[in-house]
Amino acid sequence: MSVNASLKTPLIALVGPPNSGKTTLFNALSGQNYKTVNYPGATVEYSFGKILSRFNLEAQIIDSPGIISLVPNSPDEKVAVDALYSIPNYGTPDIVIATVDASQLSRHLFLVKQLLLSNFRVVIALTMTDILQKKGLHISPESLSKKLGCEVVIVDGRKKDSLDPLINIIETIFKKSENKSIPSVYNRLSDKNDLLEFYSSIERIESEVLSPLAKGELPFNIENANRQLNLIADMKVKENCYKIDETTVKIDKVLLHKIWGLIFFFLIMSVTFTSIFWFAQPLMTLVDELFGMIASEAVVLFGTGWLGDLIANGIINGTGSVLVFVPQIIILFLILGVLEDSGYLARGAMLIDKPLSKIGLNGKSFVPMLSGFACAIPAMLAARTIPNRRERLLTIFIIPLMSCSARLPVYALLIAFLIPPESAWIGGVLLSTIYVGSIAGSVIVAAVINKFKKRIIREEDSSSFILELPAYRKPKPSVVISNTVNSAMIYVKKAGPIILGFSLVLWFLTYFPDVNPEIETEGHTEEEIVQLQSAERLSNSYASELGKIIQPFMTPVGLDWRVGVSLIAAFAAREVFVSSLALIFKVTGDDDSIQESMLRSMRTAKIDGTDQKLFTTATISGLIVFFIFAMQCLSTVAVSKKETGGWRIPLLQVVIFTFTAYVLMFMTVNGLRAIGIN
């Protein structure tokens, strides 16, 4: 939308605490299908929509992340608060609709009072009145409107007819108001007496606008139920308001139990990880084969010159390396969506809070770390939900240590070298050991970083972990699917251009300057000739020159420049290590035999100028250790820079993780050699 057009269209901003029904109302008014959440901070970015034409109201509407106050305490809340005061191309909103959960009135009026004190034109949308009714209470919108001095209306985002009164109120305000109100920045209350009076006034309003339902209005025999529970009749208003869900309490006795809760937690997490790998693998293979086929067609169409190679290997394969991880991301977010909508994710964060607090993190770090096993990029984006800056930076710092899916092809090749084919189960055990090792490594690194936080993180925010546990409920498929699609799109849009850009740089370094190498073609098929040309070109490329520069670093760990080239190429994406090795060792063959061909080449390869084997048990073990700890994903570096607001943290990650990986690889290789394993 153009600036001029947008300025003529009134703007409505939706604000409210998490779980107050804000996004449900946005979907009902705009016809969109964005996510409703029950985990603090899960809505990271605000969304625009237009009021549906059936309401006959010409206005734009913005849905912002949930906030509980105008004093931001996290990046999510800052986005929401900033959106209230200054929206690009729109300015300040004409009307602010504040969603207020009627069953949580005293807590949710805190934000409303701040909005009114800041001179916003506020309309209160009362939600969850059905829950209030089940508690045997009634709320008077008229009385609340009089107490606060703003319009109040009861809404139910699931019932279209209930929105008409809200639309009428907005229309009336638009007709009466010729000028926008000018909001002022909210000043935090610093005097404790003023703060106490602020809360006291909210509690007085709550007690004055809530009243017990008459006997005939009760949805069930609440009085009889109260007698059975021995409730004191004189306190029923307050106690009913804070009554908890009995079913949730029964389930929590098991899932939050100090022993059974942890057992269920690890079972659920095990099923999650297993599903990510098992279910995604066929889809990833399909995507990989699809882009391989398109690349082959591009070579036929554009030839084997630099243009055809750029399109096939630079652009198409670069795009494929972005999209190949989408199946894993989709499956991960589908599972997380089900866990979140059911209310379990908040319990998981609560269970893991205590152990994480020992290394300077808290329970909110759990979800980003979990996402890191699929891909570090969405995991770092998910860290925005952590309000404490020090804990958010520390979480982002250790996320690259989670063994993401890009490491799998590398581990598969290296393990296949170590383990004989008839003992494949040992390979499974070794792979599990690698994953456990990566978790242990991240814990150790986080503890060390936390110990030196004044020098590395440089943040001293006080830590707290306050989490509202939602009642268990059945996940809504449309919401879970919508959230999953949005998350996958965020990955493609934000990580895609970065990964594709680095793929083009890598293509340039591996293709030039020897664009037309001379090779022996006799006895080779056309496909083998192309592969041999690629291998010869890579041997004389700028990338190989870089590999020879780092040769002094490869000698102490028993490797040579050829592996160095592959490690440099793997900085674009870890899985590139495998294809680079195939090119360097001039491996040819179809897809079914290429791994066997690579293993044969690796077993016979000698260090340049010597008779020593290049790949041994010791050097392969060292490479596995290197890939567990090394920061080899430039797109992750770019996202880390964006999320931490500077180059300091990502550069520290590269230096510390690469140095640690190299030292541990050196110790592994030479340690194994010292005890006779080589």
XYZ file of C-alpha atoms in Angstrom:
678
model
C 0.000 0.000 0.000
C 1.301 3.459 -0.813
C 1.976 5.989 1.887
C -0.675 8.435 0.714
C -3.349 5.775 0.469
C -2.532 4.365 3.884
C -2.685 7.822 5.490
C -6.314 8.207 4.399
C -7.344 4.870 5.902
C -8.018 4.809 9.644
C -5.853 2.421 11.620
C -6.943 0.257 14.547
C -4.339 -1.366 16.797
C -5.100 -4.520 18.772
C -3.194 -4.860 22.034
C -3.537 -7.064 25.061
C -1.785 -9.543 27.337
C -0.920 -13.038 26.015
C -3.921 -15.413 25.937
C -6.464 -12.582 26.151
C -8.142 -13.493 22.821
C -6.425 -10.744 20.829
C -5.380 -12.759 17.786
C -8.729 -14.574 17.667
C -10.421 -11.169 17.486
C -7.974 -10.041 14.784
C -8.773 -13.112 12.688
C -12.527 -12.536 13.095
C -12.316 -8.867 12.091
C -9.861 -9.249 9.216
C -10.697 -12.720 7.925
C -7.055 -13.758 8.377
C -6.023 -17.013 10.001
C -3.040 -16.091 12.123
C -1.962 -18.048 15.118
C -3.466 -17.868 18.600
C -0.894 -18.695 21.238
C -0.655 -19.743 24.863
C 3.116 -19.531 25.274
C 4.542 -16.138 26.305
C 6.177 -14.272 23.464
C 5.389 -16.852 20.789
C 3.948 -14.185 18.461
C 7.101 -12.405 17.402
C 6.058 -10.087 14.594
C 2.969 -7.960 14.157
C 0.566 -8.479 11.240
C -1.658 -6.219 9.177
C -5.134 -6.864 7.893
C -8.133 -4.986 6.554
C -11.540 -4.972 8.250
C -13.834 -7.375 6.382
C -16.166 -5.718 3.879
C -19.251 -7.230 5.554
C -18.712 -4.838 8.497
C -18.968 -1.777 6.170
C -16.038 -0.184 7.943
C -13.070 1.092 5.952
C -10.103 0.598 8.267
C -6.779 -1.194 8.611
C -6.091 -3.305 11.685
C -2.773 -4.363 13.200
C -2.198 -7.334 15.486
C 0.808 -6.913 17.765
C 2.569 -9.370 20.119
C 1.040 -9.828 23.547
C 2.143 -7.352 26.213
C 1.259 -6.955 29.859
C 2.594 -3.413 30.250
C 3.741 -0.368 28.269
C 7.177 -0.840 29.859
C 8.760 -3.386 27.462
C 10.583 -6.304 29.028
C 11.512 -8.289 25.886
C 12.066 -7.712 22.142
C 8.506 -8.943 21.494
C 7.042 -6.412 23.881
C 9.244 -3.667 22.454
C 7.884 -4.412 18.961
C 4.337 -4.140 20.276
C 4.937 -0.954 22.269
C 6.869 0.699 19.417
C 4.048 -0.204 17.017
C 1.653 1.755 19.206
C 3.664 4.970 18.959
C 5.172 4.825 15.481
C 4.105 2.502 12.690
C 5.966 3.038 9.374
C 3.620 4.747 6.836
C 0.795 4.859 9.394
C 1.961 6.791 12.474
C -0.092 6.341 15.625
C -3.341 4.350 15.457
C -6.707 6.132 15.487
C -8.162 3.654 17.972
C -6.594 1.083 20.288
C -8.727 -1.976 21.016
C -7.499 -3.510 24.265
C -8.555 -7.126 24.752
C -9.239 -7.901 28.410
C -9.892 -11.403 29.738
C -12.919 -10.873 31.973
C -11.865 -13.817 34.151
C -8.430 -12.197 34.723
C -9.701 -8.665 35.158
C -7.325 -7.264 37.792
C -4.193 -8.348 35.886
C -5.381 -7.267 32.439
C -6.650 -3.814 33.501
C -3.047 -2.912 34.366
C -2.250 -2.362 30.668
C -5.554 -0.568 30.039
C -4.857 1.957 32.784
C -1.432 2.662 31.280
C -2.953 3.146 27.811
C -5.486 5.615 29.174
C -2.823 7.500 31.116
C -0.858 7.795 27.851
C -3.817 9.471 26.135
C -4.626 6.644 23.694
C -8.206 6.459 22.398
C -9.086 3.085 23.955
C -11.975 0.668 23.405
C -12.030 -2.336 25.739
C -13.053 -5.664 24.192
C -14.072 -7.964 27.056
C -13.322 -11.617 26.217
C -13.699 -14.954 28.023
C -16.981 -13.915 29.633
C -18.189 -17.510 29.231
C -15.375 -18.645 31.536
C -16.366 -15.913 33.988
C -19.951 -17.165 33.863
C -18.845 -20.712 34.613
C -17.266 -19.296 37.728
C -20.680 -17.929 38.705
C -19.815 -14.269 38.110
C -21.228 -11.446 36.006
C -19.447 -8.335 34.725
C -21.112 -5.002 34.020
C -19.602 -3.363 30.889
C -21.516 -0.170 31.624
C -20.096 0.097 35.115
C -16.566 -0.670 33.888
C -16.935 1.959 31.155
C -17.969 4.554 33.738
C -15.098 3.666 36.082
C -12.423 3.868 33.374
C -13.855 6.579 31.124
C -13.708 4.611 27.865
C -15.982 2.424 25.762
C -16.365 -1.223 26.875
C -18.033 -4.007 24.889
C -18.292 -7.786 25.320
C -17.002 -9.742 22.313
C -16.530 -13.374 21.348
C -14.174 -13.772 18.397
C -15.710 -17.169 17.583
C -19.219 -15.659 17.101
C -19.533 -13.225 14.201
C -22.703 -11.542 15.529
C -20.945 -10.550 18.748
C -18.656 -8.221 16.792
C -21.402 -5.860 15.559
C -21.561 -3.802 18.792
C -17.790 -3.337 18.627
C -17.990 -2.163 14.998
C -20.802 0.278 15.906
C -18.700 1.803 18.664
C -15.713 2.206 16.332
C -17.902 3.838 13.668
C -19.300 6.268 16.226
C -15.816 7.240 17.392
C -14.660 7.773 13.799
C -17.660 10.007 13.064
C -17.231 12.073 16.218
C -13.480 12.459 16.076
C -11.950 14.844 13.600
C -8.404 14.653 14.915
C -6.267 11.850 16.249
C -5.390 11.826 19.930
C -1.688 12.456 20.542
C -0.334 9.744 22.861
C 2.538 10.471 25.191
C 5.217 8.024 26.294
C 4.149 6.222 29.453
C 6.197 7.168 32.492
C 6.990 4.238 34.766
C 5.715 4.717 38.335
C 8.816 4.996 40.499
C 7.259 5.893 43.839
C 6.116 2.779 45.698
C 3.089 4.568 47.182
C 1.928 5.615 43.709
C 2.421 2.053 42.500
C 0.419 0.616 45.412
C -2.376 3.106 44.775
C -2.319 2.135 41.075
C -2.892 -1.528 41.932
C -5.423 -0.693 44.638
C -7.525 1.336 42.196
C -7.582 -1.641 39.785
C -8.701 -4.015 42.558
C -11.448 -1.567 43.582
C -12.701 -1.438 40.001
C -12.715 -5.248 39.812
C -14.726 -5.603 42.998
C -17.238 -2.975 41.825
C -17.925 -4.322 38.324
C -18.085 -8.051 39.172
C -21.082 -9.558 40.908
C -22.381 -13.106 41.558
C -24.855 -14.447 39.029
C -28.463 -14.794 40.153
C -29.543 -18.399 40.846
C -31.456 -18.713 37.561
C -28.470 -17.416 35.562
C -26.027 -20.023 36.818
C -24.891 -22.463 34.099
C -24.859 -25.246 36.728
C -25.553 -25.693 40.421
C -22.513 -23.785 41.618
C -23.861 -23.389 45.144
C -24.203 -27.143 45.575
C -20.720 -27.652 44.139
C -19.341 -25.051 46.520
C -20.945 -26.751 49.494
C -19.354 -30.053 48.506
C -15.980 -28.347 48.207
C -16.571 -26.580 51.559
C -16.086 -23.131 50.042
C -16.828 -20.154 52.251
C -19.903 -18.414 50.858
C -18.815 -14.904 51.813
C -15.662 -15.134 49.652
C -17.214 -16.741 46.612
C -16.667 -13.781 44.284
C -12.920 -13.720 44.761
C -12.426 -17.477 45.032
C -14.608 -18.232 42.034
C -12.658 -15.704 39.992
C -9.402 -17.550 40.639
C -10.747 -21.110 40.512
C -8.477 -23.511 38.631
C -9.385 -26.247 36.162
C -9.701 -29.570 38.015
C -8.762 -31.721 34.996
C -5.609 -29.685 34.477
C -4.664 -30.155 38.120
C -5.064 -33.952 37.836
C -2.919 -34.154 34.676
C -0.293 -31.860 36.179
C 0.059 -34.144 39.193
C 1.660 -36.626 36.767
C 3.303 -34.413 34.113
C 4.790 -31.997 36.657
C 5.779 -34.734 39.126
C 9.472 -34.459 40.080
C 10.186 -38.009 38.808
C 7.328 -39.013 36.475
C 7.250 -35.540 34.957
C 10.891 -35.780 33.880
C 10.380 -39.318 32.518
C 7.425 -38.155 30.389
C 9.398 -35.073 29.343
C 12.311 -37.128 28.004
C 9.916 -39.595 26.321
C 8.093 -36.749 24.543
C 11.366 -35.130 23.483
C 12.695 -38.489 22.211
C 9.581 -39.008 20.086
C 9.946 -35.442 18.779
C 13.557 -35.884 17.642
C 12.919 -39.321 16.191
C 9.936 -38.025 14.212
C 11.948 -35.110 12.815
C 14.541 -37.442 11.312
C 12.362 -40.383 10.263
C 9.425 -38.550 8.735
C 11.463 -35.793 7.095
C 14.069 -37.976 5.400
C 11.900 -39.213 2.453
C 10.689 -35.653 1.802
C 14.221 -34.279 1.964
C 15.371 -36.922 -0.489
C 12.491 -35.962 -2.777
C 13.416 -32.263 -2.667
C 17.090 -33.085 -3.209
C 16.325 -35.305 -6.215
C 13.927 -32.726 -7.649
C 16.549 -29.959 -7.626
C 19.184 -32.396 -8.894
C 16.934 -33.191 -11.851
C 16.269 -29.490 -12.518
C 20.016 -28.777 -12.355
C 20.701 -31.582 -14.852
C 18.103 -30.136 -17.220
C 19.691 -26.683 -16.823
C 23.068 -28.098 -17.896
C 21.424 -29.639 -20.976
C 19.692 -26.359 -21.767
C 22.537 -23.894 -21.074
C 25.571 -26.125 -21.734
C 28.564 -27.032 -19.585
C 30.162 -23.579 -19.759
C 30.322 -21.081 -16.917
C 26.730 -19.888 -17.486
C 25.265 -23.403 -17.324
C 27.394 -24.214 -14.269
C 26.331 -20.971 -12.559
C 22.637 -21.710 -13.138
C 22.866 -25.414 -12.262
C 25.346 -25.441 -9.358
C 25.232 -21.831 -8.161
C 21.550 -20.898 -8.356
C 19.485 -24.100 -8.592
C 21.536 -26.186 -6.161
C 21.864 -23.119 -3.899
C 18.074 -22.798 -3.840
C 17.801 -26.538 -3.206
C 20.128 -26.245 -0.209
C 17.622 -23.748 1.257
C 14.489 -25.767 0.573
C 15.873 -29.201 1.460
C 15.527 -28.395 5.177
C 11.910 -27.210 4.901
C 10.453 -30.729 5.589
C 12.340 -30.968 8.884
C 11.268 -27.467 9.863
C 7.645 -28.240 8.999
C 7.642 -31.431 11.078
C 9.387 -29.721 13.989
C 6.907 -26.843 14.091
C 3.928 -29.185 13.638
C 5.008 -31.093 16.753
C 5.827 -27.913 18.660
C 2.444 -26.483 17.622
C 0.589 -29.508 18.999
C 2.594 -29.389 22.241
C 2.008 -25.649 22.526
C -1.712 -25.650 21.794
C -2.263 -28.560 24.173
C -0.580 -26.538 26.921
C 2.374 -28.931 27.427
C 5.149 -26.713 26.069
C 4.856 -24.321 28.998
C 5.129 -27.355 31.336
C 8.275 -28.508 29.514
C 9.833 -25.080 30.015
C 8.918 -25.244 33.697
C 10.413 -28.736 34.154
C 13.708 -27.841 32.509
C 14.013 -24.446 34.220
C 15.882 -25.686 37.300
C 18.689 -27.549 35.466
C 19.076 -24.715 32.972
C 19.310 -22.154 35.758
C 22.546 -23.871 36.881
C 24.262 -22.682 33.688
C 22.794 -19.185 33.558
C 19.681 -19.926 31.478
C 16.037 -20.394 32.355
C 13.075 -22.438 31.135
C 12.337 -20.095 28.235
C 15.667 -21.116 26.653
C 14.263 -24.622 26.233
C 12.190 -24.039 23.090
C 14.944 -22.257 21.086
C 17.458 -24.946 22.067
C 14.990 -27.649 21.018
C 14.498 -25.938 17.647
C 18.288 -25.850 17.196
C 18.321 -29.597 16.531
C 16.455 -28.947 13.285
C 18.095 -25.680 12.233
C 19.905 -22.913 14.143
C 18.242 -20.123 12.141
C 14.614 -20.477 13.344
C 16.019 -21.402 16.763
C 17.749 -18.022 17.044
C 14.562 -16.287 15.939
C 12.676 -18.196 18.647
C 15.105 -16.810 21.268
C 13.279 -13.464 20.965
C 10.784 -14.879 23.458
C 13.377 -14.626 26.254
C 12.898 -11.253 27.984
C 16.175 -11.268 29.904
C 18.840 -9.959 27.483
C 21.756 -11.818 29.086
C 19.902 -15.129 28.937
C 18.752 -14.426 25.375
C 22.315 -13.727 24.205
C 23.644 -16.784 26.050
C 20.957 -18.968 24.452
C 21.796 -17.626 20.976
C 25.467 -18.205 21.771
C 25.084 -21.949 22.425
C 22.400 -22.753 19.821
C 24.999 -23.540 17.087
C 26.261 -26.359 19.331
C 22.954 -28.220 18.957
C 23.603 -30.894 16.320
C 21.438 -29.541 13.498
C 20.233 -31.651 10.596
C 22.951 -30.271 8.256
C 25.546 -32.278 10.213
C 23.788 -35.593 9.497
C 25.258 -36.201 5.986
C 28.744 -35.541 7.388
C 28.238 -37.868 10.352
C 26.754 -40.547 8.049
C 29.843 -40.559 5.793
C 32.400 -40.469 8.622
C 30.614 -43.156 10.651
C 30.347 -45.355 7.545
C 34.150 -45.108 7.245
C 34.623 -46.266 10.850
C 31.939 -48.960 11.114
C 31.838 -52.120 8.957
C 28.568 -52.549 6.993
C 27.644 -55.759 8.863
C 27.619 -53.852 12.194
C 25.248 -51.033 11.279
C 23.734 -50.999 14.796
C 27.076 -49.787 16.138
C 26.724 -46.818 13.784
C 23.337 -46.024 15.386
C 24.862 -46.148 18.849
C 27.723 -43.922 17.704
C 25.321 -41.405 16.177
C 23.316 -41.269 19.433
C 26.578 -40.768 21.332
C 27.426 -37.841 19.046
C 24.087 -36.162 19.814
C 24.473 -36.709 23.552
C 27.997 -35.317 23.217
C 26.725 -32.195 21.487
C 24.224 -31.583 24.305
C 26.904 -32.135 26.938
C 29.228 -29.823 25.019
C 26.628 -27.058 24.860
C 25.999 -27.355 28.600
C 29.716 -27.110 29.377
C 30.219 -24.166 27.007
C 27.160 -22.358 28.433
C 28.503 -22.864 31.968
C 31.939 -21.523 30.965
C 30.458 -18.548 29.075
C 28.192 -17.806 32.025
C 31.218 -17.860 34.353
C 32.931 -15.233 32.177
C 29.728 -13.369 31.300
C 31.165 -9.973 32.259
C 33.779 -10.284 29.524
C 31.845 -12.194 26.877
C 28.121 -11.461 27.192
C 28.534 -8.158 29.069
C 24.944 -8.143 30.308
C 23.863 -8.187 33.949
C 20.059 -8.280 33.709
C 18.443 -9.767 36.775
C 16.849 -13.118 35.987
C 13.348 -14.284 36.725
C 11.133 -17.007 35.348
C 7.426 -16.306 35.650
C 5.220 -18.537 33.553
C 1.437 -18.742 33.385
C 0.469 -22.383 32.890
C -2.579 -22.576 30.584
C -5.284 -25.200 31.039
C -4.885 -28.338 28.911
C -7.017 -28.268 25.793
C -7.390 -30.021 22.458
C -5.075 -28.520 19.790
C -6.847 -26.780 16.924
C -5.528 -28.263 13.606
C -6.115 -25.092 11.568
C -4.122 -23.016 14.053
C -1.262 -25.542 14.221
C -1.052 -25.803 10.424
C -1.260 -22.035 9.956
C 1.549 -21.487 12.466
C 3.677 -24.167 10.810
C 3.261 -22.612 7.361
C 4.122 -19.155 8.742
C 7.262 -20.504 10.459
C 8.416 -22.287 7.294
C 7.861 -19.106 5.273
C 9.882 -17.081 7.795
C 12.768 -19.538 7.376
C 12.599 -19.376 3.563
C 12.323 -15.575 3.447
C 14.978 -14.751 6.046
C 17.514 -17.528 5.586
C 16.983 -18.159 1.886
C 18.645 -15.043 0.430
C 21.617 -15.380 2.797
C 22.248 -19.054 2.001
C 21.781 -18.469 -1.720
C 24.211 -15.523 -1.621
C 26.914 -17.581 0.075
C 26.278 -20.422 -2.376
C 27.075 -18.046 -5.242
C 30.272 -16.870 -3.523
C 31.312 -20.483 -2.960
C 30.545 -21.299 -6.593
C 32.814 -18.435 -7.735
C 35.674 -19.581 -5.474
C 35.432 -23.211 -6.644
C 34.892 -22.477 -10.383
C 37.523 -19.833 -11.171
C 40.191 -19.252 -12.472
C 40.685 -22.637 -14.285
C 37.339 -22.636 -16.123
C 38.342 -25.120 -18.890
C 40.699 -27.708 -17.339
C 42.366 -30.287 -19.586
C 41.690 -33.902 -18.572
C 42.078 -37.405 -20.006
C 38.681 -38.254 -21.531
C 39.397 -41.664 -23.030
C 37.372 -44.500 -21.494
C 35.064 -42.203 -19.528
C 31.376 -41.531 -19.996
C 30.125 -37.994 -20.587
C 28.916 -37.725 -17.019
C 32.264 -38.920 -15.670
C 34.072 -36.379 -17.870
C 31.998 -33.551 -16.385
C 32.755 -34.769 -12.861
C 36.487 -35.084 -13.618
C 36.523 -31.562 -15.065
C 34.841 -30.269 -11.904
C 37.413 -32.046 -9.764
C 40.345 -30.679 -11.784
C 38.836 -27.181 -11.764
C 38.430 -27.326 -7.977
C 42.060 -28.459 -7.553
C 43.226 -25.234 -9.237
C 40.560 -22.925 -7.870
C 40.750 -19.977 -5.497
C 39.230 -22.269 -2.851
C 42.179 -24.681 -3.215
C 44.592 -21.750 -2.771
C 42.814 -20.955 0.482
C 43.128 -24.632 1.456
C 46.889 -24.580 0.866
C 47.198 -21.456 3.030
C 45.757 -23.346 5.994
C 47.948 -26.429 5.348
C 50.119 -25.592 8.439
C 46.990 -26.006 10.545
C 46.015 -29.319 8.911
C 49.392 -31.075 9.392
C 49.190 -31.300 13.232
C 45.814 -33.083 12.955
C 47.056 -35.572 10.334
C 45.226 -34.049 7.342
C 46.230 -32.089 4.244
C 45.026 -29.175 2.107
C 42.349 -31.229 0.320
C 40.401 -31.726 3.549
C 41.128 -28.073 4.312
C 39.344 -27.037 1.089
C 36.306 -29.102 2.092
C 36.290 -27.534 5.554
C 36.388 -24.048 3.983
C 33.542 -24.979 1.633
C 31.601 -26.318 4.630
C 31.535 -22.820 6.113
C 28.731 -22.070 3.637
C 26.758 -25.085 4.874
C 28.051 -28.143 6.705
C 26.626 -30.688 4.286
C 28.771 -29.149 1.495
C 31.726 -30.965 3.121
C 30.574 -34.277 1.605
C 30.116 -32.992 -1.959
C 33.448 -31.117 -1.771
C 35.248 -34.302 -0.757
C 33.620 -36.080 -3.711
C 34.893 -33.393 -6.071
C 38.397 -33.256 -4.623
C 38.913 -37.023 -4.713
C 37.456 -37.186 -8.231
C 34.727 -39.605 -7.193
C 32.406 -40.564 -10.029
C 29.390 -42.857 -10.218
C 25.629 -42.896 -9.885
C 23.778 -42.005 -6.698
C 23.613 -45.628 -5.501
C 27.357 -46.216 -5.622
C 28.799 -42.768 -4.971
C 29.105 -43.287 -1.194
C 30.891 -46.611 -1.706
C 33.173 -44.947 -4.268
C 33.915 -42.150 -1.832
C 34.716 -44.581 0.973
C 37.072 -46.536 -1.319
C 38.823 -43.298 -2.336
C 39.091 -42.184 1.285
C 40.571 -45.556 2.380
C 43.292 -45.395 -0.284
C 44.059 -41.674 -0.100
C 47.599 -40.735 1.004
C 48.872 -37.466 2.451
C 50.480 -35.429 -0.343
C 54.172 -36.286 -0.760
C 54.105 -39.138 1.791
C 53.039 -42.788 2.086
C 50.875 -42.076 5.137
C 47.149 -42.718 4.899
C 45.102 -39.529 4.944
C 41.981 -40.974 6.564
C 42.446 -43.212 9.588
C 40.367 -44.071 12.624
C 42.141 -41.277 14.481
C 41.679 -38.555 11.831
C 38.043 -39.516 11.123
C 37.290 -39.430 14.863
C 38.959 -36.023 14.987
C 36.785 -34.772 12.128
C 33.626 -35.958 13.936
C 34.679 -34.052 17.056
C 35.463 -31.000 14.893
C 31.982 -30.978 13.346
C 30.299 -31.307 16.752
C 31.799 -28.016 17.942
C 32.731 -25.974 14.847
C 30.651 -22.943 13.836
C 30.372 -23.801 10.141
C 27.273 -22.105 8.834
C 27.641 -18.570 7.499
C 23.886 -18.048 7.334
C 23.751 -18.812 11.061
C 26.488 -16.212 11.577
C 24.439 -13.661 9.617
C 21.272 -14.368 11.632
C 23.250 -14.257 14.886
C 24.508 -10.797 13.893
C 20.958 -9.649 13.180
C 19.496 -11.040 16.418
C 22.287 -9.789 18.714
C 22.479 -6.363 17.073
C 26.176 -6.439 16.162
C 29.164 -8.461 15.022
C 30.667 -9.041 18.475
C 28.676 -12.159 19.487
C 28.790 -13.914 16.059
C 32.545 -13.249 15.711
C 33.098 -14.590 19.225
C 31.058 -17.672 18.279
C 33.200 -18.268 15.186
C 36.495 -17.760 17.033
C 35.631 -19.657 20.235
C 33.823 -22.589 18.598
C 36.357 -22.997 15.782
C 39.279 -22.790 18.212
C 37.578 -25.264 20.576
C 36.788 -27.623 17.687
C 40.355 -27.502 16.407
C 41.929 -28.061 19.848
C 39.607 -30.993 20.592
C 40.264 -32.472 17.146
C 44.033 -32.165 17.788
C 43.646 -33.849 21.193
C 41.453 -36.621 19.746
C 43.740 -37.448 16.803
C 46.987 -37.375 18.770
C 45.423 -38.971 21.854
C 44.204 -41.966 19.818
C 47.585 -42.226 18.106
C 49.320 -42.175 21.493
C 47.378 -45.263 22.627
C 47.994 -47.076 19.349
C 44.752 -46.364 17.489
C 45.459 -44.951 14.028
